[in-house]
XYZ file of C-alpha atoms in Angstrom:
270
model
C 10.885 22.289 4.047
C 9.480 19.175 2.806
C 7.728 16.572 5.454
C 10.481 13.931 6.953
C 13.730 16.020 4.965
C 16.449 17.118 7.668
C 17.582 20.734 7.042
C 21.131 19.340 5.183
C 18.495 17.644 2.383
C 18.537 14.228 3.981
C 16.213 11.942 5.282
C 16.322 11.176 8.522
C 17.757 8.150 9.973
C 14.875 6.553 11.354
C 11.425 5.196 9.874
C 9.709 4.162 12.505
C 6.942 3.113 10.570
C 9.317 1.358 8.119
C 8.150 -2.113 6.078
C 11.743 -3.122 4.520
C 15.245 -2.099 7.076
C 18.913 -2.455 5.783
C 21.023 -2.527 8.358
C 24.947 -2.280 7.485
C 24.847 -4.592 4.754
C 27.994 -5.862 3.118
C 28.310 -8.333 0.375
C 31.895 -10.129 -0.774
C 32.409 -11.965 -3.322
C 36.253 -13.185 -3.008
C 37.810 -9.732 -2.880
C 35.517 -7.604 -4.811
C 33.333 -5.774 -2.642
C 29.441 -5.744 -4.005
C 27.632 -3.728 -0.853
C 29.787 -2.112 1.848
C 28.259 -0.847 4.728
C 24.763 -0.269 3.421
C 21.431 1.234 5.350
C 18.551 2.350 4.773
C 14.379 1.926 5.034
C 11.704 1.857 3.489
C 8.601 3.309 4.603
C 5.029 1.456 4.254
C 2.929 2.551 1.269
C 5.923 4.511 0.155
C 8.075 4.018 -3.454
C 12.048 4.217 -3.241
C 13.960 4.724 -6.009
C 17.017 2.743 -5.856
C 20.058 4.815 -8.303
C 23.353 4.485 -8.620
C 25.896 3.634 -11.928
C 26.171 -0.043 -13.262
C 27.831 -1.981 -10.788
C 27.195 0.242 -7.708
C 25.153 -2.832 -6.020
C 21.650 -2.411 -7.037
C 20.966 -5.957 -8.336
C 23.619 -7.407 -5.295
C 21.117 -5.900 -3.078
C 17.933 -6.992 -4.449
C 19.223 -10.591 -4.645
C 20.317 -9.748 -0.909
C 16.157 -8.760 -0.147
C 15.160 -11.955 -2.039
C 17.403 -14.224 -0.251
C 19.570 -15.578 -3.497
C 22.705 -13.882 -2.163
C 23.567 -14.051 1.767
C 25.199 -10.982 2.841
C 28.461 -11.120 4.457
C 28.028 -9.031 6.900
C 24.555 -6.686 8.252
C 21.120 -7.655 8.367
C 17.833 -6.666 6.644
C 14.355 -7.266 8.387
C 10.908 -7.156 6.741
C 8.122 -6.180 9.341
C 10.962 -6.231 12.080
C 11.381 -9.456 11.022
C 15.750 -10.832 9.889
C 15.161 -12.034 6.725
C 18.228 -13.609 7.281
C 15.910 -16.526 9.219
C 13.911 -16.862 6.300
C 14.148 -19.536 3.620
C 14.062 -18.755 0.169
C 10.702 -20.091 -0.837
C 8.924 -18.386 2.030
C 9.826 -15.024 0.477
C 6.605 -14.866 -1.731
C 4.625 -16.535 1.624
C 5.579 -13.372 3.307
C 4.505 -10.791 0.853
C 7.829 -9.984 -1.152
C 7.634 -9.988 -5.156
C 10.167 -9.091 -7.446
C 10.057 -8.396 -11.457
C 13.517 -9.413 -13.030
C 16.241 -7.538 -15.347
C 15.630 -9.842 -18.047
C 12.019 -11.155 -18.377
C 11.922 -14.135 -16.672
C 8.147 -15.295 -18.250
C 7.140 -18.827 -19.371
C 7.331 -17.848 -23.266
C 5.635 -21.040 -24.280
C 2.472 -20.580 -21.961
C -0.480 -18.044 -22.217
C -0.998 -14.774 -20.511
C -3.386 -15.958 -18.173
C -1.048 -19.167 -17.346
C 2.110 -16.718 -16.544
C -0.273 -15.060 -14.573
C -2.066 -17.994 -12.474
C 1.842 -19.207 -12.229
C 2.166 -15.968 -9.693
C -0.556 -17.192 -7.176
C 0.306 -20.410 -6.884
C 3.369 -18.920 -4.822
C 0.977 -18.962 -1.853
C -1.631 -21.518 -2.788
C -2.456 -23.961 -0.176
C -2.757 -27.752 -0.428
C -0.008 -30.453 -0.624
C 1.003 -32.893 -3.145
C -1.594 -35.650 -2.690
C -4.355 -33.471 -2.557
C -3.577 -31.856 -5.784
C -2.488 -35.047 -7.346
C -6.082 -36.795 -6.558
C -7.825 -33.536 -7.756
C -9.294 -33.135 -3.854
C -12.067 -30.367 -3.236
C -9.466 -28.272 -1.818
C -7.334 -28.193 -4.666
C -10.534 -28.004 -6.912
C -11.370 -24.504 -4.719
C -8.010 -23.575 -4.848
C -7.585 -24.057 -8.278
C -11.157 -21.649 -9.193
C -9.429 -19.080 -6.795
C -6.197 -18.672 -8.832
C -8.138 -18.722 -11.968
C -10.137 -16.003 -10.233
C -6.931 -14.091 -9.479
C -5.525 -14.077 -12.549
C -8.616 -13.038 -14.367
C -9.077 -9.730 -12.260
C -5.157 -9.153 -12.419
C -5.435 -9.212 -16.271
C -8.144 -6.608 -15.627
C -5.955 -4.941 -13.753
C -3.412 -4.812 -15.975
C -5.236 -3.729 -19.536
C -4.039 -7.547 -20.571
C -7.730 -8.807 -21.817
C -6.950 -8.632 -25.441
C -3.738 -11.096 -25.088
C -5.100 -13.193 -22.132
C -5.080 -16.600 -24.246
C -2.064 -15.790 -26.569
C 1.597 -17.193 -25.553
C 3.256 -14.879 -23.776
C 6.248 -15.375 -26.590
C 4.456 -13.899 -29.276
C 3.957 -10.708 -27.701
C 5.383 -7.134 -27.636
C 8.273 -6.317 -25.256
C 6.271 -3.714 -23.337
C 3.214 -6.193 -23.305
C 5.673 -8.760 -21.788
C 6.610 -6.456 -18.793
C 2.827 -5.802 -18.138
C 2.863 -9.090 -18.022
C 5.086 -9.788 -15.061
C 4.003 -6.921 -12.928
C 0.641 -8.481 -13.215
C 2.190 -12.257 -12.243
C 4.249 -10.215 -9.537
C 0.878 -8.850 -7.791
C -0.611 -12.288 -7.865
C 0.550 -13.024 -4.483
C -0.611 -9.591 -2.715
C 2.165 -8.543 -1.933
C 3.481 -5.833 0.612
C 6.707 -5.097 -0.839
C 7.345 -4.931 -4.464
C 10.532 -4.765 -5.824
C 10.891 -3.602 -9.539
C 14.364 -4.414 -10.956
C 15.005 -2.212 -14.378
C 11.087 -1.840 -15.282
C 11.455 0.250 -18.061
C 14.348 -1.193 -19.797
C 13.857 -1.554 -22.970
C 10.478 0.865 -23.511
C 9.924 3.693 -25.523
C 8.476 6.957 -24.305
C 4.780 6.658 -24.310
C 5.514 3.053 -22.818
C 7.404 4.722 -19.999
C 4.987 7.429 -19.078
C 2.071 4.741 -18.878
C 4.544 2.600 -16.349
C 5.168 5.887 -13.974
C 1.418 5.793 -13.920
C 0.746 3.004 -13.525
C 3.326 1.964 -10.920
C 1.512 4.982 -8.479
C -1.901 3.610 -9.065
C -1.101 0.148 -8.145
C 0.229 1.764 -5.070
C -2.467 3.977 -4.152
C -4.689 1.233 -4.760
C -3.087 -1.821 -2.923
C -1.264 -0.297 -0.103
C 2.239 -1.973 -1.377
C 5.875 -0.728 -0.965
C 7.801 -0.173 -3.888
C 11.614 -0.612 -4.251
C 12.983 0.318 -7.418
C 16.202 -0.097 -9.547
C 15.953 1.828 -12.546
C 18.401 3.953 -15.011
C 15.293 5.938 -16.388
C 16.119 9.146 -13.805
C 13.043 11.081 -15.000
C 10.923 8.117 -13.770
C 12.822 7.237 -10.924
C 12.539 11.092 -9.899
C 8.759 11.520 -10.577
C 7.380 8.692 -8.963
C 9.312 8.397 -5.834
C 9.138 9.614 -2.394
C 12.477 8.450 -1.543
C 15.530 7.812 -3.615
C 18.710 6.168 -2.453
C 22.157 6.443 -4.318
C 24.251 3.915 -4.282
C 28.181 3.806 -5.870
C 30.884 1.119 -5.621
C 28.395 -0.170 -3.186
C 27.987 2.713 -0.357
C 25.290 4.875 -0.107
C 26.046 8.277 -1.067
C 22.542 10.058 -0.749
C 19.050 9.216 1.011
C 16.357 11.200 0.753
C 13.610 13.265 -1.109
C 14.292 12.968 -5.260
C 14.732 16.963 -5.201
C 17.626 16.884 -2.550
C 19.201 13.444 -3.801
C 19.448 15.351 -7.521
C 21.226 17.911 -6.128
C 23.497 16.006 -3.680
C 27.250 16.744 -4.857
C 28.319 13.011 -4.592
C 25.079 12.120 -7.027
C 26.470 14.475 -9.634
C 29.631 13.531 -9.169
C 28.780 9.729 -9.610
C 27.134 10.295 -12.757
C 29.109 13.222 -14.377
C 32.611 12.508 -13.523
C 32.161 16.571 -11.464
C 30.538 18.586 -8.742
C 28.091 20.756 -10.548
């Protein structure tokens, strides 16, 4: 049996070494119920896939983890902490980064600018010392640029550093804002769709890569993605979500094989 799956296929309940908790999270939005009773946790250094059909509550929850939606009922703690207690620009402060659905990149600015953009989320210094160009700001300023030069690195983005981000490729783009993502180190990554939108070769690099940037910073990944082959390569844990419950938790060989999984995507028990 694998390590940490229960004889029925399941993971067990309890994490106790977990990074990211949802505890019986609901989300309403007038009478249309988003989330309904949802748990489960994350493990440090570990990657969840998140599954489910469009409009099972993936994207409700992520906003719930980033603090743009307030859940109606449940609570989710980072590091033990309620996130619920947390305002929304401390998220990035605290380690959390999230790549977006749709690109959400500053077409009209360079590679390297998109990039810097990332770690000034968590740059010190206020307003008057950046506005009279203080030495603080000056240091803080050579420490983003510093940043952003080993994240394009990083990220095999040396060739388009100084070209505007709008010019570029699609799959360049989302290399793009992984790399502005990792600019504020941070513990918990959540990926929301990242291989939307690229072809084959494209997607086999991004399972890759998405494992190496784990092995080699430590981070938690939560991901929302339709591409099941990816999903079920690259993850130690996948949760299934539909109309908002969770219907399976655990390894990717046990949640393919769950009954309610096959049923949510196939209309039928296999």
């Amino acid at each position: 049996m694998p390590p940490g799956e229960m004889a029925n296929g399941l993971a067990p309940g309890a994490r106790p070494d977990a990074l990211l908790s949802v505890e019986g999270v609901s989300v309403r939005f007038g009478g249309v119920i988003a989330l309904d009773d949802v748990s489960f946790r994350v493990a440090r250094g570990q990657i969840c896939g998140l599954i489910g059909p469009n409009g099972a509550g993936k994207t409700t929850l992520f906003n719930c983890i980033s603090r743009l939606y307030q859940p109606s009922a449940g609570d989710i703690r980072y590091e033990g902490r309620p996130l619920s207690k947390v305002r929304v620009h401390e998220i990035a402060e605290l380690g959390v980064a999230r790549t977006f659905q749709n690109l959400a990149l500053f077409s009209t600015m360079t590679v390297r600018e998109n990039v810097a953009v990332g770690a000034h989320a968590c740059a010190r210094g206020g307003f008057l010392a950046n506005a009279f160009s203080s030495p603080q700001a000056r240091r803080a300023e050579r420490e983003i640029a510093a940043v952003a030069d080993a994240l394009i690195e990083e990220c095999r983005l040396q060739h388009v550093a100084d070209r505007y981000v709008g010019e570029l490729p699609f799959g360049v783009k989302k290399r793009v804002e992984l790399a502005r993502a990792l600019a504020i180190s941070p513990k918990l990554l959540l990926l929301d769709e990242p291989a939307a939108g690229l072809n084959h070769e494209e997607v086999d690099a991004l399972a890759s890569e998405i494992v190496r940037m784990r092995d080699r910073r430590g981070l938690s990944v939560l991901l929302v993605e339709h591409h099941m082959n990816l999903v079920m390569r690259i993850s130690d844990q996948v949760v299934a979500l539909d109309f908002g419950r969770v219907i399976a938790d655990g390894t990717p060989s046990a949640v393919r094989a769950h009954p309610d999984v096959i049923r949510a995507y196939l209309g039928s028990a296999a």
